[in-house]
Amino acid sequence: MKLIRLRIENDAMDIAYHPVSGQAATAHYLIAYNSDQTIGENLENIKVRLAGLQFDAAILENGLSYPFSDTIVGVNYDRIDVGLALTNLLNIPVVSQAAVDQLGLVAAVKAKSAYLKWHLDYYGQYHGVRNNGQEAMLTIGNGYFGLRGAFLESHADKDNYPGTYVAGVYDQTTTTVHDHQVKNEDLVNLPNAQFMTFGIDHQTPFTLNEHDLQDAYRSLDLKTGLLTTTKLIQLASGHQLRIRSQKVANMRDWHRYSIRYQVTPLNFAGSLQIYTEIDGSVVNSNVSRYNVFDQHHLKTMGIETAANTVYLSGQTKSSHINYTIGAKLTSPDVPAIENFNSTQQPQGVQQTVSLAVEAGKTYTFDKNVVIATSNDHSDPQLTHVQAELDQSSFDNTVTTSKDYWEATWRATDIKIRGDITSQRLLRVNIYHSFVSAAAIESGQLDASVGARGLHGEAYRGHVFWDEMFILPFYTLHRPELAKQLLAYRYRRLPMARKNAEAEGYAGAMYPWQSASKGDEQSQFTHLNPITKTWDPDNSRLQRHVSLDIAYNVWFYYHVTQDRDFLTHYGMEMLLSIAAFWISKADYDQANGRYNISGVMGPDEFHENYPNSTTAGLKNNAYTNIMVAWLFDTITTLRAQMPQAAFQAAAQAAQFDSTAEQALTTISHQLTLEINRRGIIAQFEGYFNLPTLDFQAYRQKYGDIARMDRILKAESKTPDAYQVAKQADALMAFYNFDVTTVQKIIEKMGYQLPKEYLTHNIQYYLARTTHGSTLSRIVYAVLNQLDDNDDDAWKLFSEALASDYYDIQGGTTAEGIHLGVMCATLNLTTRNFGGVNPLGAHLQVNPRLPEHWQTLKFKHLFRGVHYVFVIDHQRVTVTADQPSTIMIGKQHYQLQAKKPLSVTYTD
Ligand code: BGC
């Protein structure tokens, strides 16, 4: 093993390089600190100084001894977890000398690597959006609720935001702003029942503050779903305590969660108080830019208390959803129930318990919580909540969580050898994908996945086209879950028809932002902060969302062959969406082609033509390609369905024979603008727009991701330039393989020159700022298609870590970006693993990143469970039933449970 040994001193880092462990160092580096930088920034210098050297692990010689980590060091009155920092920086495990002494080097490194791959840990106390981002990343939940990973002792303030959300619980408010009535539908932040704190000798209860909180270590165990926080506290009074708290969501009875709160007085004996609360006074204030709008959604209706149990019932203000939250506090250290007190507060209810404590002993308090609402099939009646509480226990909740996650990891894990960081972050993403959706699989919830999960309030918990980046992962692993998410859309088909009708169109028009009912939740105007005028907001013109839903319907059916779904739901959705596009396409006598106007593509920088009073754009390439694809797909699927089943779906969709004929005519005659080099114009007229001097803007502003804001601040508009927030014209190449897209375009009567793909990718990449995190994912795929593996890897790894590092500087604080998270999973299996599910059989063409030694994952395709193990030479695949697969250009017949190994050239 190649090693570095390091000592972190007060003024410098001392590093020795051992190319062979156990032998003398061949090089020494003394890296003096730069006093203008933090210790974390100084650590980054290691990367530069050691550039070019190869090492597999680091040994930290002077780690402090803590119960939660052995790689923390103290430097100049500051402390840092060097292990966590260096693992992030160098992608290697860092072990302590103490662990090496105890276990031996090889075992210590192995244990640390295993730990790192299954834990998301943060050390220290952070402030503002940085802490809020960590709260989002440490969210626990089960798809019914999401509970942000805030410190239990916190109330919402500038540093902390303990949000609680239940899927599908939305509420509308109307606020008058600058003479304008603005309606907002929010995913409601429900009463905070996770609050717990302590006090000593009946003094003021502890509140989080920098002086008293000496150390805080938060660790989310991805394997079990358990979030553990350890705090070392020294009060101004001299009392020292260790507080260890654990939070876990019940993954079977999803109205429940449990908290274990353990207090160890370290240097005193005396009287300890535990305070817990259900706080009904909370508002939706996670996103500061929404603070001008009414944030109050809750009306507390009743509070009940009984010894160790409390209940808070209420109703959301305009959606009138009833909720009851119950909490029960128990402790093995306080056997007498009379010792628990409950007191009502104006907007909440508090429980307290007091006991005599001794130094060095640990006192345990369990708080079990039940949340029920009238929105799902749960019963918010008190007796029901009480019955659930009576069945709850911390240990039982832990068991459900362990069982669920064990089964989930068995079916969905992606295993990588050779890259700790990617391994850990892919697991973080899988974890959050189920935190956001697990319970929906039951079919008892009417909800889908919001763009920001159940983790924060950005985009008000709305559902976007992001589903298209999310569903493929579920479809290939948990098809029932994917189906239930599509059912959310199916139930809103009548509303989508109304949306279309209201704008004078036939068929179904899904909203750009969807919430409880499926009506449009995007704003139609927004307040210009500079001019204080209400300007039009055209973002809802991203009508492609209906096509993205159609893609999800098709993908689900394609992968599962669920005929019942296609017959009873899917085809009706596809036809209804198609009917909308037929009515939206206009025939142009002059050139004998169809045009689609008044739309926006995914690139949100272009809402309309500069100097035009008409909203939207004409012939957006992505939209038109997807319309052509949908129309052809309907014809293909129709041939696979019994005549009567198709007729029934057509009737339900009011799709008559004229519409059917229009499918072929329109799909082959839609308009694209393609120049001589084969560049597909994002929309008609795009080539006439001036280019921007990106270099100059970069020099002036540094980060130009949100070029729209920069230009608007300069009184310009992004509409007027060739600048894109995210992939648009080339999006179809993300959805399908190149041949499919090329065929669609050729069927439309356009010829593409050789090298057109490379030209397009280079052209658009040079004009894209990646202002949406979704952009990196799409361009990672595009770069790989263009054989540019280096840039593909760069964009993928930035996307993979985008929430972990909160690369947009504060947006993770307002919820994770679920679309990107799930898309990284898809990209790993489809592009790096090269397992393409778009054909009739799985096709395998691996392109592993160089440093990944092996990649292992499962797929469920057309009823067959496949296991893939891929390295740089060989694909090994096992199926549980006989099936056909393509590896490279060759077909193989798999026998049930017999592994097939095929060598391929990388
Ligand atoms: C992106 C959209 C996305 C939305 C929600 C925006 O920033 O431009 O494509 O749907 O975020 O994630």
GROMACS .gro file of N, CA and C in nm, residues 300-356:
model
  171
  300THR      N    1  -5.418   2.599   1.441
  300THR     CA    2  -5.427   2.497   1.546
  300THR      C    3  -5.570   2.494   1.597
  301MET      N    4  -5.629   2.373   1.603
  301MET     CA    5  -5.770   2.362   1.643
  301MET      C    6  -5.785   2.303   1.783
  302GLY      N    7  -5.687   2.225   1.822
  302GLY     CA    8  -5.704   2.165   1.953
  302GLY      C    9  -5.575   2.106   2.005
  303ILE      N   10  -5.562   2.109   2.139
  303ILE     CA   11  -5.445   2.050   2.202
  303ILE      C   12  -5.494   1.961   2.315
  304GLU      N   13  -5.443   1.842   2.322
  304GLU     CA   14  -5.483   1.751   2.430
  304GLU      C   15  -5.357   1.702   2.498
  305THR      N   16  -5.364   1.685   2.626
  305THR     CA   17  -5.247   1.633   2.697
  305THR      C   18  -5.290   1.521   2.790
  306ALA      N   19  -5.201   1.427   2.807
  306ALA     CA   20  -5.226   1.320   2.902
  306ALA      C   21  -5.092   1.268   2.947
  307ALA      N   22  -5.059   1.290   3.072
  307ALA     CA   23  -4.930   1.246   3.130
  307ALA      C   24  -4.816   1.256   3.030
  308ASN      N   25  -4.780   1.144   2.971
  308ASN     CA   26  -4.660   1.147   2.885
  308ASN      C   27  -4.694   1.161   2.737
  309THR      N   28  -4.821   1.192   2.703
  309THR     CA   29  -4.860   1.200   2.562
  309THR      C   30  -4.925   1.335   2.534
  310VAL      N   31  -4.894   1.392   2.418
  310VAL     CA   32  -4.958   1.518   2.378
  310VAL      C   33  -5.006   1.507   2.234
  311TYR      N   34  -5.110   1.585   2.203
  311TYR     CA   35  -5.165   1.585   2.067
  311TYR      C   36  -5.188   1.729   2.024
  312LEU      N   37  -5.161   1.755   1.901
  312LEU     CA   38  -5.195   1.885   1.846
  312LEU      C   39  -5.271   1.861   1.716
  313SER      N   40  -5.392   1.916   1.708
  313SER     CA   41  -5.472   1.899   1.586
  313SER      C   42  -5.491   2.034   1.522
  314GLY      N   43  -5.501   2.033   1.393
  314GLY     CA   44  -5.521   2.158   1.323
  314GLY      C   45  -5.569   2.136   1.182
  315GLN      N   46  -5.575   2.247   1.110
  315GLN     CA   47  -5.624   2.241   0.973
  315GLN      C   48  -5.544   2.340   0.890
  316THR      N   49  -5.516   2.301   0.765
  316THR     CA   50  -5.450   2.397   0.678
  316THR      C   51  -5.553   2.503   0.637
  317LYS      N   52  -5.506   2.625   0.615
  317LYS     CA   53  -5.600   2.738   0.608
  317LYS      C   54  -5.697   2.733   0.491
  318SER      N   55  -5.649   2.705   0.371
  318SER     CA   56  -5.744   2.711   0.260
  318SER      C   57  -5.773   2.574   0.200
  319SER      N   58  -5.679   2.480   0.213
  319SER     CA   59  -5.708   2.347   0.158
  319SER      C   60  -5.784   2.261   0.259
  320HIS      N   61  -5.795   2.311   0.383
  320HIS     CA   62  -5.874   2.245   0.487
  320HIS      C   63  -5.836   2.100   0.508
  321ILE      N   64  -5.709   2.074   0.506
  321ILE     CA   65  -5.662   1.938   0.537
  321ILE      C   66  -5.645   1.930   0.689
  322ASN      N   67  -5.711   1.831   0.748
  322ASN     CA   68  -5.698   1.814   0.894
  322ASN      C   69  -5.572   1.735   0.925
  323TYR      N   70  -5.508   1.773   1.032
  323TYR     CA   71  -5.392   1.694   1.075
  323TYR      C   72  -5.393   1.679   1.226
  324THR      N   73  -5.341   1.568   1.272
  324THR     CA   74  -5.318   1.551   1.415
  324THR      C   75  -5.178   1.495   1.431
  325ILE      N   76  -5.105   1.556   1.520
  325ILE     CA   77  -4.971   1.507   1.548
  325ILE      C   78  -4.967   1.469   1.696
  326GLY      N   79  -4.925   1.347   1.721
  326GLY     CA   80  -4.918   1.301   1.860
  326GLY      C   81  -4.775   1.268   1.894
  327ALA      N   82  -4.737   1.291   2.020
  327ALA     CA   83  -4.601   1.255   2.062
  327ALA      C   84  -4.607   1.196   2.202
  328LYS      N   85  -4.529   1.094   2.220
  328LYS     CA   86  -4.526   1.028   2.350
  328LYS      C   87  -4.382   1.021   2.398
  329LEU      N   88  -4.360   1.064   2.521
  329LEU     CA   89  -4.225   1.065   2.577
  329LEU      C   90  -4.214   0.955   2.681
  330THR      N   91  -4.112   0.872   2.668
  330THR     CA   92  -4.091   0.768   2.768
  330THR      C   93  -3.944   0.765   2.805
  331SER      N   94  -3.916   0.706   2.920
  331SER     CA   95  -3.775   0.692   2.959
  331SER      C   96  -3.761   0.574   3.054
  332PRO      N   97  -3.665   0.487   3.030
  332PRO     CA   98  -3.640   0.379   3.124
  332PRO      C   99  -3.587   0.433   3.257
  333ASP      N  100  -3.540   0.559   3.252
  333ASP     CA  101  -3.482   0.616   3.373
  333ASP      C  102  -3.584   0.692   3.458
  334VAL      N  103  -3.707   0.705   3.404
  334VAL     CA  104  -3.814   0.772   3.481
  334VAL      C  105  -3.936   0.681   3.476
  335PRO      N  106  -3.940   0.580   3.558
  335PRO     CA  107  -4.049   0.483   3.546
  335PRO      C  108  -4.186   0.540   3.582
  336ALA      N  109  -4.193   0.636   3.674
  336ALA     CA  110  -4.325   0.683   3.719
  336ALA      C  111  -4.383   0.783   3.619
  337ILE      N  112  -4.497   0.747   3.563
  337ILE     CA  113  -4.559   0.829   3.459
  337ILE      C  114  -4.601   0.965   3.512
  338GLU      N  115  -4.629   0.975   3.642
  338GLU     CA  116  -4.671   1.104   3.699
  338GLU      C  117  -4.560   1.208   3.687
  339ASN      N  118  -4.437   1.160   3.667
  339ASN     CA  119  -4.327   1.257   3.659
  339ASN      C  120  -4.320   1.330   3.526
  340PHE      N  121  -4.405   1.289   3.432
  340PHE     CA  122  -4.408   1.359   3.304
  340PHE      C  123  -4.517   1.465   3.310
  341ASN      N  124  -4.484   1.587   3.273
  341ASN     CA  125  -4.584   1.695   3.274
  341ASN      C  126  -4.607   1.746   3.133
  342SER      N  127  -4.730   1.789   3.109
  342SER     CA  128  -4.759   1.848   2.979
  342SER      C  129  -4.821   1.985   3.003
  343THR      N  130  -4.777   2.081   2.925
  343THR     CA  131  -4.838   2.214   2.937
  343THR      C  132  -4.873   2.266   2.800
  344GLN      N  133  -4.989   2.327   2.791
  344GLN     CA  134  -5.031   2.386   2.664
  344GLN      C  135  -4.968   2.522   2.647
  345GLN      N  136  -4.936   2.553   2.525
  345GLN     CA  137  -4.888   2.687   2.491
  345GLN      C  138  -4.988   2.744   2.392
  346PRO      N  139  -4.982   2.872   2.360
  346PRO     CA  140  -5.082   2.927   2.268
  346PRO      C  141  -5.085   2.851   2.136
  347GLN      N  142  -4.972   2.814   2.082
  347GLN     CA  143  -4.968   2.750   1.950
  347GLN      C  144  -4.900   2.614   1.955
  348GLY      N  145  -4.894   2.555   2.072
  348GLY     CA  146  -4.823   2.428   2.077
  348GLY      C  147  -4.839   2.364   2.213
  349VAL      N  148  -4.758   2.265   2.236
  349VAL     CA  149  -4.771   2.192   2.360
  349VAL      C  150  -4.634   2.140   2.400
  350GLN      N  151  -4.606   2.148   2.530
  350GLN     CA  152  -4.473   2.110   2.577
  350GLN      C  153  -4.484   1.996   2.677
  351GLN      N  154  -4.386   1.909   2.676
  351GLN     CA  155  -4.377   1.804   2.778
  351GLN      C  156  -4.248   1.828   2.855
  352THR      N  157  -4.252   1.801   2.982
  352THR     CA  158  -4.128   1.811   3.060
  352THR      C  159  -4.118   1.694   3.155
  353VAL      N  160  -3.994   1.664   3.186
  353VAL     CA  161  -3.972   1.563   3.288
  353VAL      C  162  -3.846   1.603   3.363
  354SER      N  163  -3.845   1.579   3.490
  354SER     CA  164  -3.731   1.621   3.571
  354SER      C  165  -3.681   1.501   3.650
  355LEU      N  166  -3.551   1.490   3.662
  355LEU     CA  167  -3.497   1.375   3.737
  355LEU      C  168  -3.362   1.410   3.796
  356ALA      N  169  -3.327   1.336   3.898
  356ALA     CA  170  -3.195   1.356   3.960
  356ALA      C  171  -3.093   1.275   3.881
   0.00000   0.00000   0.00000
